[in-house]
Short mmCIF file of C-alpha atoms in Angstrom, two decimals:
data_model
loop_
_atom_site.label_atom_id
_atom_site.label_comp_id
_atom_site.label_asym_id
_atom_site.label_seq_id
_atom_site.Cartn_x
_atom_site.Cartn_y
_atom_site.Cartn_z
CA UNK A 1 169.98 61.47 -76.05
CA UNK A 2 168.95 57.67 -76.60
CA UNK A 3 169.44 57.25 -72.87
CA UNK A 4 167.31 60.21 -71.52
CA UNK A 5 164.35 58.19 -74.07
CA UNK A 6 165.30 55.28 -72.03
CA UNK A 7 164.71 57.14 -69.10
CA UNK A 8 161.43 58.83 -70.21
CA UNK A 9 160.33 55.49 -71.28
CA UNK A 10 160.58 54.62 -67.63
CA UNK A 11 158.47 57.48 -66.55
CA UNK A 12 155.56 56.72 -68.86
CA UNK A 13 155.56 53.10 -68.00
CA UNK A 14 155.09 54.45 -64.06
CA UNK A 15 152.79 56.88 -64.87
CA UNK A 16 150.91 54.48 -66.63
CA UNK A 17 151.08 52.00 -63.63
CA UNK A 18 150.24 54.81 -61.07
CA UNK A 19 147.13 55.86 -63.17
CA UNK A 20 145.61 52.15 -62.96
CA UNK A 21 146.64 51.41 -59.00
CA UNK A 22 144.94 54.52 -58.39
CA UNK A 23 141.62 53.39 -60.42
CA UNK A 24 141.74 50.26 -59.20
CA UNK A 25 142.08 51.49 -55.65
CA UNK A 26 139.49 54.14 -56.28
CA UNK A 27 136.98 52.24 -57.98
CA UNK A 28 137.52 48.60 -56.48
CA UNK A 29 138.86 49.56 -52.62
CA UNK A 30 137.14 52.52 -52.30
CA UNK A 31 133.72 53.99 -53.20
CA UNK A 32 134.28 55.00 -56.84
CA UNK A 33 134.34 58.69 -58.48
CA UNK A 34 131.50 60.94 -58.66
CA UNK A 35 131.80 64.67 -58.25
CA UNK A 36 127.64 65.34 -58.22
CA UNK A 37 126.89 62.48 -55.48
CA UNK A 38 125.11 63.01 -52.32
CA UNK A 39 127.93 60.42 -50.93
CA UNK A 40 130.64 62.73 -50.09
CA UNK A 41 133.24 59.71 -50.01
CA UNK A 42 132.39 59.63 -53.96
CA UNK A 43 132.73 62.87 -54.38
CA UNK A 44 136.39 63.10 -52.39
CA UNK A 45 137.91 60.46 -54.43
CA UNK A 46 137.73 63.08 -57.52
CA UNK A 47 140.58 64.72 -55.54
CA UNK A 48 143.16 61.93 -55.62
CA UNK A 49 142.55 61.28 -59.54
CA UNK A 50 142.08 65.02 -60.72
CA UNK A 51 145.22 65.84 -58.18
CA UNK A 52 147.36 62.53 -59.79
CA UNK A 53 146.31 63.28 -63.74
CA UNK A 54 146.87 66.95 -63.59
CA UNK A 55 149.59 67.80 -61.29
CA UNK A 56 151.59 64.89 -61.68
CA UNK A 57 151.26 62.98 -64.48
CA UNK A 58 150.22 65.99 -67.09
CA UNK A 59 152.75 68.30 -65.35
CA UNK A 60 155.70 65.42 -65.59
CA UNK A 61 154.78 64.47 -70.11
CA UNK A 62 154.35 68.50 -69.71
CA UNK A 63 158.34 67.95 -68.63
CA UNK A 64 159.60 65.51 -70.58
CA UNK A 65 157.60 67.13 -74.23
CA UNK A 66 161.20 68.30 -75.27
CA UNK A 67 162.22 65.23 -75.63
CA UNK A 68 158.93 63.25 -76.11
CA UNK A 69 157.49 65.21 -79.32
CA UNK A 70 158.92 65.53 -82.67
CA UNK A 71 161.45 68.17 -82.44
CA UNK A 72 160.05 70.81 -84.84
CA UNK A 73 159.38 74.24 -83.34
CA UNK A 74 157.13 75.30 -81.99
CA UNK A 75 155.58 71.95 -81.50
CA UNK A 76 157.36 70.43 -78.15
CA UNK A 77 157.05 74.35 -76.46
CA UNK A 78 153.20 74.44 -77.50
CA UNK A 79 152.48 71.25 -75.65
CA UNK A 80 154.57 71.61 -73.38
CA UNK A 81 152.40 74.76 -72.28
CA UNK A 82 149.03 73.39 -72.90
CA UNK A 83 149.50 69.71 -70.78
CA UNK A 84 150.46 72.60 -68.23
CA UNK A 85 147.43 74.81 -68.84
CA UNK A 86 145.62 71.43 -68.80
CA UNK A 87 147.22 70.07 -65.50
CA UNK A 88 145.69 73.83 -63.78
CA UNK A 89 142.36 73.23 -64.77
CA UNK A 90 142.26 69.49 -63.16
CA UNK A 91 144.10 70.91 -59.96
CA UNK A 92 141.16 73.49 -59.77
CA UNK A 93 138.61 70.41 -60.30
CA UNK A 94 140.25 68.33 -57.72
CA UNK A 95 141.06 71.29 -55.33
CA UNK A 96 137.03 72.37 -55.58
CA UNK A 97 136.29 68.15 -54.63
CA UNK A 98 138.06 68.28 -51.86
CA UNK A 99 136.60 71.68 -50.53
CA UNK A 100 133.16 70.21 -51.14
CA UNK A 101 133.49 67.31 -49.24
CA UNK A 102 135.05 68.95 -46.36
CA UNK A 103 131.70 71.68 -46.20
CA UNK A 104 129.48 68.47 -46.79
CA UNK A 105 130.69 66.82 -44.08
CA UNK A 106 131.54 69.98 -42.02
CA UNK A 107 135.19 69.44 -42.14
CA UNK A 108 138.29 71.94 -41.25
CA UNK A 109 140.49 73.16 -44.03
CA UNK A 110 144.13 72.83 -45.19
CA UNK A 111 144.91 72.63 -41.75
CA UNK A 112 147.25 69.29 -42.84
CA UNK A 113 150.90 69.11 -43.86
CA UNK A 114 149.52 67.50 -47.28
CA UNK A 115 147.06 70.61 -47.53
CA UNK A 116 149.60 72.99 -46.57
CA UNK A 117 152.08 71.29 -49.28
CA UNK A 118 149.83 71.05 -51.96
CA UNK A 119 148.25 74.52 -52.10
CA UNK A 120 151.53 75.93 -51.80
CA UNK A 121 152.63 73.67 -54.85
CA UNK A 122 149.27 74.44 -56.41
CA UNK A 123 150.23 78.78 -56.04
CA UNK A 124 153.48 78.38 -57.03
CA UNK A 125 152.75 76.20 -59.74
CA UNK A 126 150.38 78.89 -61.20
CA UNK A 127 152.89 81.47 -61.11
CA UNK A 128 155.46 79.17 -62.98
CA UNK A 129 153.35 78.91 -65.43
CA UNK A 130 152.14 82.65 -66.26
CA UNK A 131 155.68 83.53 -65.73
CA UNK A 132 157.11 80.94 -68.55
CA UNK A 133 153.60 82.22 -70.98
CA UNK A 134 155.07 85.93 -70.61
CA UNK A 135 158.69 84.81 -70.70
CA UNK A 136 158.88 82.59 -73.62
CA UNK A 137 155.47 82.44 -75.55
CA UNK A 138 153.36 86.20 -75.43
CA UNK A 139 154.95 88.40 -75.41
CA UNK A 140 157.96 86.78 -75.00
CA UNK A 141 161.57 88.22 -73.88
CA UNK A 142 164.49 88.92 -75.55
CA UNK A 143 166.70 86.38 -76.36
CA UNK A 144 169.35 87.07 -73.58
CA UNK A 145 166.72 87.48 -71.20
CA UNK A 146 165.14 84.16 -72.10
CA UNK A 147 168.87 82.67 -72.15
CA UNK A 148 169.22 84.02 -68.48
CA UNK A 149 165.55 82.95 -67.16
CA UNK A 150 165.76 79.51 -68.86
CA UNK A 151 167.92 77.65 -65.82
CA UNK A 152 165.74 79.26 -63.15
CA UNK A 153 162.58 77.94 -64.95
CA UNK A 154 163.95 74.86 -65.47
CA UNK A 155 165.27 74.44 -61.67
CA UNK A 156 161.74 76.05 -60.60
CA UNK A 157 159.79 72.86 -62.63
CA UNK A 158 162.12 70.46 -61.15
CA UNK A 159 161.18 71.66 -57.59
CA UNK A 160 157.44 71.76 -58.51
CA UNK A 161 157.40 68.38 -59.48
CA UNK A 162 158.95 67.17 -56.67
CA UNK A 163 156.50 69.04 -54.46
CA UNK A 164 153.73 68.15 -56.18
CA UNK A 165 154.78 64.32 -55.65
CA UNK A 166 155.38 65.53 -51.98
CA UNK A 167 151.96 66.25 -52.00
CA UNK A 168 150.67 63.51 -53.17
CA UNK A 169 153.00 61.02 -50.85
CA UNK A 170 151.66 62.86 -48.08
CA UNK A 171 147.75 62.54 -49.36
CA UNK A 172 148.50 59.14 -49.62
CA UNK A 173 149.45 58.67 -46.20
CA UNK A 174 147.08 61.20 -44.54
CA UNK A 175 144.46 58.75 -46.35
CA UNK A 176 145.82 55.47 -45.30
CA UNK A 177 145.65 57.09 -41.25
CA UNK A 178 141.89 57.91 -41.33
CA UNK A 179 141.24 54.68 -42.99
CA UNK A 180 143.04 53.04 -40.54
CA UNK A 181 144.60 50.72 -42.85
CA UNK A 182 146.33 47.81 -41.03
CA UNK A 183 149.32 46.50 -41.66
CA UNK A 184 150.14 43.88 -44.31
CA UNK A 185 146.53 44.14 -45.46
CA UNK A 186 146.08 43.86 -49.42
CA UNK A 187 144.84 47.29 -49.43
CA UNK A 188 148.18 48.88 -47.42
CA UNK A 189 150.19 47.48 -49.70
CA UNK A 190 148.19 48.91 -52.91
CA UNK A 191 148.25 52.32 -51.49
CA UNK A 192 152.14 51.80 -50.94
CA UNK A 193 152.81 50.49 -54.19
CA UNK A 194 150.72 53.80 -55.41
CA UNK A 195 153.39 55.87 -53.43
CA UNK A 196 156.19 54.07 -55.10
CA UNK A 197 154.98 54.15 -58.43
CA UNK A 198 153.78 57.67 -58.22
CA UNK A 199 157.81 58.16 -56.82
CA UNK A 200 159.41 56.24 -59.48
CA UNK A 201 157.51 58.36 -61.78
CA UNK A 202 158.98 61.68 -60.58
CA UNK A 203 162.36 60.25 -60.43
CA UNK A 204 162.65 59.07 -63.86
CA UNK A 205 161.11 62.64 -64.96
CA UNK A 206 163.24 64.38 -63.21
CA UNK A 207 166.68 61.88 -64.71
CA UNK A 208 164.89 62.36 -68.01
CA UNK A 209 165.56 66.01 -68.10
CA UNK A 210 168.33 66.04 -65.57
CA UNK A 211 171.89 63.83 -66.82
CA UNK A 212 173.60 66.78 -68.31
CA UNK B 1 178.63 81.49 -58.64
CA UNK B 2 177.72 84.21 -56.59
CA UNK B 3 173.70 83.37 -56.86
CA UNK B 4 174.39 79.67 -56.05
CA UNK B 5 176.35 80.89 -52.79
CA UNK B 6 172.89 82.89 -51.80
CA UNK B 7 171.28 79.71 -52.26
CA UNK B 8 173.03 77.74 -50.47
CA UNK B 9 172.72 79.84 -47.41
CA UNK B 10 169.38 79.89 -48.13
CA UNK B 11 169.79 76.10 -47.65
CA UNK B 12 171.69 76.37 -44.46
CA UNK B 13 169.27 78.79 -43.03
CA UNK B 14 166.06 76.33 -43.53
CA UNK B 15 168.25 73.42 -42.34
CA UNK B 16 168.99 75.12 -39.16
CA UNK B 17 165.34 76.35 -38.27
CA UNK B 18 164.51 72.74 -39.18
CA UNK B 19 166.46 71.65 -36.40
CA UNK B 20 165.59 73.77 -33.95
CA UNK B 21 161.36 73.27 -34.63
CA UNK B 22 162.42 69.13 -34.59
CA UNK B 23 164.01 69.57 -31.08
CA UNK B 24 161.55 72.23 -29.88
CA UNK B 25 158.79 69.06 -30.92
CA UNK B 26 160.65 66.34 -29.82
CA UNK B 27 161.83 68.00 -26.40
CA UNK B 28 158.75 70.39 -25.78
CA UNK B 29 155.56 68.87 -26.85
CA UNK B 30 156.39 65.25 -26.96
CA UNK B 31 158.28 62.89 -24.56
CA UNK B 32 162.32 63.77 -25.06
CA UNK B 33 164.75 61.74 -26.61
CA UNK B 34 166.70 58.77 -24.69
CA UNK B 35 167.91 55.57 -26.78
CA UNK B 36 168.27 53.63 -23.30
CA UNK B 37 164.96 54.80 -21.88
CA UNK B 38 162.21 52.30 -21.13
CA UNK B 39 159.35 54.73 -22.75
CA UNK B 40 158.86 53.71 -25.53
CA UNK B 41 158.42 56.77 -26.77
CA UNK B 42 161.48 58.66 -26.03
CA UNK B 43 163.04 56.04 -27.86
CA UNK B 44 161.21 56.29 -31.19
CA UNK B 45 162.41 60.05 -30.72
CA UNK B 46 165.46 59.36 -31.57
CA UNK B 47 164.73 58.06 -34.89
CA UNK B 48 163.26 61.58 -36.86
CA UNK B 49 166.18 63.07 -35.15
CA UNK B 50 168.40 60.78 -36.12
CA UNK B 51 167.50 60.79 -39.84
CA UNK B 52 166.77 64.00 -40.37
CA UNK B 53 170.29 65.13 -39.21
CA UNK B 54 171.85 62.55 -40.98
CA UNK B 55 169.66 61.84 -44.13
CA UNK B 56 168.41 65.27 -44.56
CA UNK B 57 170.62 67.79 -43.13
CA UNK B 58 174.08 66.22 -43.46
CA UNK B 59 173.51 65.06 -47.13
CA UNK B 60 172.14 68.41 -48.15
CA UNK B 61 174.94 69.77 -47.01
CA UNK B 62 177.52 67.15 -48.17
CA UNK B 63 175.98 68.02 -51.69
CA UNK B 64 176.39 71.53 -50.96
CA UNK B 65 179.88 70.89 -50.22
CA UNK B 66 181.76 71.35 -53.39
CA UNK B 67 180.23 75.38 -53.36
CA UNK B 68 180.66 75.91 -49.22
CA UNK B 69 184.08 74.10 -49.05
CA UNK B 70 187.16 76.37 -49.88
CA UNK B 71 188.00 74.71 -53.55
CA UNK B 72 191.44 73.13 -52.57
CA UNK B 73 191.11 69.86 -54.06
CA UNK B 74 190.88 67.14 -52.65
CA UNK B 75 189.28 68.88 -49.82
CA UNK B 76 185.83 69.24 -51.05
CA UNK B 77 185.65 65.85 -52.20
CA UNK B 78 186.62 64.63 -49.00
CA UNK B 79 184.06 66.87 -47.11
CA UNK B 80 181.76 65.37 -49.65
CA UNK B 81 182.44 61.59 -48.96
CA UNK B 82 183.09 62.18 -45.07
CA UNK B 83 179.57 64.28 -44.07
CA UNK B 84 177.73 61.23 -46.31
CA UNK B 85 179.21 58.51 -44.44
CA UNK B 86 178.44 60.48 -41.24
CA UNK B 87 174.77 60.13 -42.33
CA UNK B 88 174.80 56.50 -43.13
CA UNK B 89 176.00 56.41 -39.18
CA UNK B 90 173.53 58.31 -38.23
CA UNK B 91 170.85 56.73 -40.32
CA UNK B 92 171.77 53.00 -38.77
CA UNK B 93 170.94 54.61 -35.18
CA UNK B 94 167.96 55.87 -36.05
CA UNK B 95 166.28 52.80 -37.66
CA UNK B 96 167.50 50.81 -35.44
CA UNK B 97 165.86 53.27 -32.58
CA UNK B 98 162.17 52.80 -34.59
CA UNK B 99 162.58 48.85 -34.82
CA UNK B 100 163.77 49.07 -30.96
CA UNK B 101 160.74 50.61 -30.41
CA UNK B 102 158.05 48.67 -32.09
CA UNK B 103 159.41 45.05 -30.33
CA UNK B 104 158.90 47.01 -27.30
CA UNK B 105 155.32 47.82 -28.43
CA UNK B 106 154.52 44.87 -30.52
CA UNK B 107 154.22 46.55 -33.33
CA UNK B 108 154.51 45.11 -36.69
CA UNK B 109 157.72 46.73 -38.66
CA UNK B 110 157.72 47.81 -42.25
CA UNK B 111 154.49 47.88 -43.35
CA UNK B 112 153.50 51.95 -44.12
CA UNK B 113 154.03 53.98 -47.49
CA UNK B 114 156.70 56.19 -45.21
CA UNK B 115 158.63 52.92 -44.14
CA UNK B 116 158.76 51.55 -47.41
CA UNK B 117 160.02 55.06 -48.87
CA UNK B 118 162.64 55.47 -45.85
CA UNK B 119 163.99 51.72 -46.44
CA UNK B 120 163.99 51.91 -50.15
CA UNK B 121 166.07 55.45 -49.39
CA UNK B 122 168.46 54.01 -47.47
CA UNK B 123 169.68 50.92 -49.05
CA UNK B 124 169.38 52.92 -52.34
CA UNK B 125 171.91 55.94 -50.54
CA UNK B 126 174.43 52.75 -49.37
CA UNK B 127 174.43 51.64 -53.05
CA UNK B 128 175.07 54.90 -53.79
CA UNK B 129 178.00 55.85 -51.07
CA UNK B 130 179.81 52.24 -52.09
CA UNK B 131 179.87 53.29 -55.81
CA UNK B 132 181.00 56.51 -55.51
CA UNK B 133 183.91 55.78 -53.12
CA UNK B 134 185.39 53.28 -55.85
CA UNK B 135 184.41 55.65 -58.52
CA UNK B 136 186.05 58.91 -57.56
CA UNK B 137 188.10 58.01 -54.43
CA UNK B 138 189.46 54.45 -53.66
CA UNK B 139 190.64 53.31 -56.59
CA UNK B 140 188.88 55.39 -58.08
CA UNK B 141 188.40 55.38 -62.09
CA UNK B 142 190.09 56.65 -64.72
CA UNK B 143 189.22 59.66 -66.13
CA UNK B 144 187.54 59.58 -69.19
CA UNK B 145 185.22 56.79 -66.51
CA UNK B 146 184.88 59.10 -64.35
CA UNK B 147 183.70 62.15 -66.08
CA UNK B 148 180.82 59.90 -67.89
CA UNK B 149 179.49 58.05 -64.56
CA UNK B 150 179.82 62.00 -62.74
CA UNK B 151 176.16 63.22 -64.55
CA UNK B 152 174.39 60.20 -62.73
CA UNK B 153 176.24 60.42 -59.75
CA UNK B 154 174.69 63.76 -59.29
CA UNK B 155 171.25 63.08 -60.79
CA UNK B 156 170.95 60.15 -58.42
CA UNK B 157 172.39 62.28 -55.77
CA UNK B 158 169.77 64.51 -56.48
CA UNK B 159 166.80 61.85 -56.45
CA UNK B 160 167.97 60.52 -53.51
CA UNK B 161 167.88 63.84 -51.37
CA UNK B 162 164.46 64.09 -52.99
CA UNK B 163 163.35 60.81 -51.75
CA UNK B 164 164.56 61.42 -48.19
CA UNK B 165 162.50 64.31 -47.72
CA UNK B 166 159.11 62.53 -49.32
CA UNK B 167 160.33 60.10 -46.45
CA UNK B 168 160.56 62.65 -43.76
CA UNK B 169 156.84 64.42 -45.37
CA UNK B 170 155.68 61.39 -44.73
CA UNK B 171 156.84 60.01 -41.32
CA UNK B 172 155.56 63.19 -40.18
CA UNK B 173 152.16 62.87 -41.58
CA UNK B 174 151.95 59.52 -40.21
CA UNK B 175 153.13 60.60 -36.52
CA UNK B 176 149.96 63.48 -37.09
CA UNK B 177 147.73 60.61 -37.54
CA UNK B 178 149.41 58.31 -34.15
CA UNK B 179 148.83 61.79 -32.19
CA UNK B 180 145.37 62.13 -33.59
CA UNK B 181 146.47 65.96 -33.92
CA UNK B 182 143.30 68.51 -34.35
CA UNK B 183 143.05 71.00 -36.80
CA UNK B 184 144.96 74.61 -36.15
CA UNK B 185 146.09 73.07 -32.40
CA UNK B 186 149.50 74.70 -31.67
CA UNK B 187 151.51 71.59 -32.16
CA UNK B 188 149.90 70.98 -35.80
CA UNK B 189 151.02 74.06 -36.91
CA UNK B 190 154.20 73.34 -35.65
CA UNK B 191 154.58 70.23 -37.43
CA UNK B 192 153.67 71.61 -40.58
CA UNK B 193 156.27 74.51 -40.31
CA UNK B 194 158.72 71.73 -40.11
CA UNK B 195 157.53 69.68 -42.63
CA UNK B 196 157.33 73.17 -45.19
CA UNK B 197 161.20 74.09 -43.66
CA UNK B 198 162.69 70.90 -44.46
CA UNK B 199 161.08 70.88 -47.77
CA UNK B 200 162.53 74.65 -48.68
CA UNK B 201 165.98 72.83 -47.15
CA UNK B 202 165.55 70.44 -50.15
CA UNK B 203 163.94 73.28 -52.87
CA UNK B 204 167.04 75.29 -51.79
CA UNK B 205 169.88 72.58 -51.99
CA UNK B 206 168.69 71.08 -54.91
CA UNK B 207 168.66 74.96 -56.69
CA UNK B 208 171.73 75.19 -54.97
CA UNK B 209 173.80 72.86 -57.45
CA UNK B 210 171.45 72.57 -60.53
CA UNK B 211 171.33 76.25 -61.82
CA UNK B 212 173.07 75.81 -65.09
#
């Protein structure tokens, strides 16, 4: 038990690095974050942040909250479900940036391997999570049932996560080709050191959960 | 038992329509494959080939090994250790078939997200390989040894398989960025097939040995 805290420890402290390179790349790099501009750059770079905070970072402390919060139920089950509920509602804002800049600039759809990746994650993700409500919280099974469904969800977050950082590796690089970012420049290597941290991040979620 | 066998061929289904979309790319739309060839570009072929038979394919199914394998020890285990060191093989040609290929071009090595990912992969797998082989085979530990390192053997098994596919999501979004490919064109789709097969490859083998 003390080591999987170790181990979550290490997955804060990258989420917590990921969440500043990405500001500081956002802010500093690139145009900053504004949903309402009329510069559809500004309004694109709420997709990266809303995509990070909910999907990834949310959805991995939504992982870890059995071991995270104070043991006493239903406390870690109750936020474990809302940081989930919380993580949909800032995929929907980032999703709707990202469809807005594409019809302000008259731009093609999920026609990318990152688009294709992430709405998938995005669906399935929303299923997950209406599934576990039902399942475990209202109405909530039987105890055998739950007993029987309990790996499958568990296996089925696991995979999520590690789409949704799939996702985001590919944004990442999708990004780094149209801004034709050379190589060795200061900016390449922030955006790579985003895609590490943002990787070490979903490893040490996933080891958090996963030495058993 | 039974489920995790309908995974599994699950597993080897995606990992053999993988295969056949990578040559069907590599052969059909782009230039072929030759190591010795003086186009450039048949030689960087080899190299997604090369690593996603070996670091992809053969490692999913060297984890896979201790449910596909008949269970006659040590048989299994050797299946296990054999197929991984087949990859490491294979992974050696292939890099050295991309660095080949940028001192023919000029181009500078090691500098993108997917590189870094790919290297970090690698040396992380041979660290990996090394420490399991004196672990469980040659000397091998004693028992009490082994059963404690086994968990992280498995969980960093596990990561590892993860991070070669955010390698291989990558590398392919980065080659859609070299080819400048357009929006629904016939080969973009066909790209992102792959990349969404070898990703259920790694949904299914991960499933595959972590219900429980």
């Amino acid at each position: 038990m003390s080591t999987a805290i170790g181990v979550s420890g290490l997955a804060h402290l990258f989420g917590i690095v990921s969440i500043i390179l990405l500001l500081v790349w956002l802010l500093h790099y690139r145009e900053g974050i504004d949903y309402d501009s009329d510069d559809g750059l500004r309004v694109f770079n709420v997709h990266p942040l809303m995509m990070f905070l909910g999907f990834i970072f949310l959805v991995g402390e939504g992982v870890m909250a059995f071991q995270t919060v104070p043991n006493q139920r239903p406390i870690p089950k109750f936020v474990h479900m809302t940081l989930h509920l919380i993580a949909i509602v800032l995929g929907i804002v980032g999703l709707c940036a990202v469809f807005k800049f594409h019809s302000m600039r008259n731009i093609a759809d999920v026609y990318s391997l990152h688009s294709w990746i992430g709405i998938g994650t995005f669906c399935l993700f929303g299923l997950q999570w209406i599934f576990g409500f039902v399942t475990f919280l209202v109405p909530g099974a039987q105890g055998p049932t739950r007993a029987r469904v309990l790996p499958w969800h568990r296996a089925g977050g696991r995979v999520l996560l590690f789409m949704a950082i799939c996702a985001a590796e590919t944004g990442l690089m999708e990004k780094s080709g149209f801004l034709n970012l050379k190589p060795y420049q200061r900016e390449t290597n922030l955006v790579n050191f985003l895609g590490l941290t943002i990787l070490l991040f979903g490893v040490f979620v996933n080891m958090s959960v996963g030495i058993r």
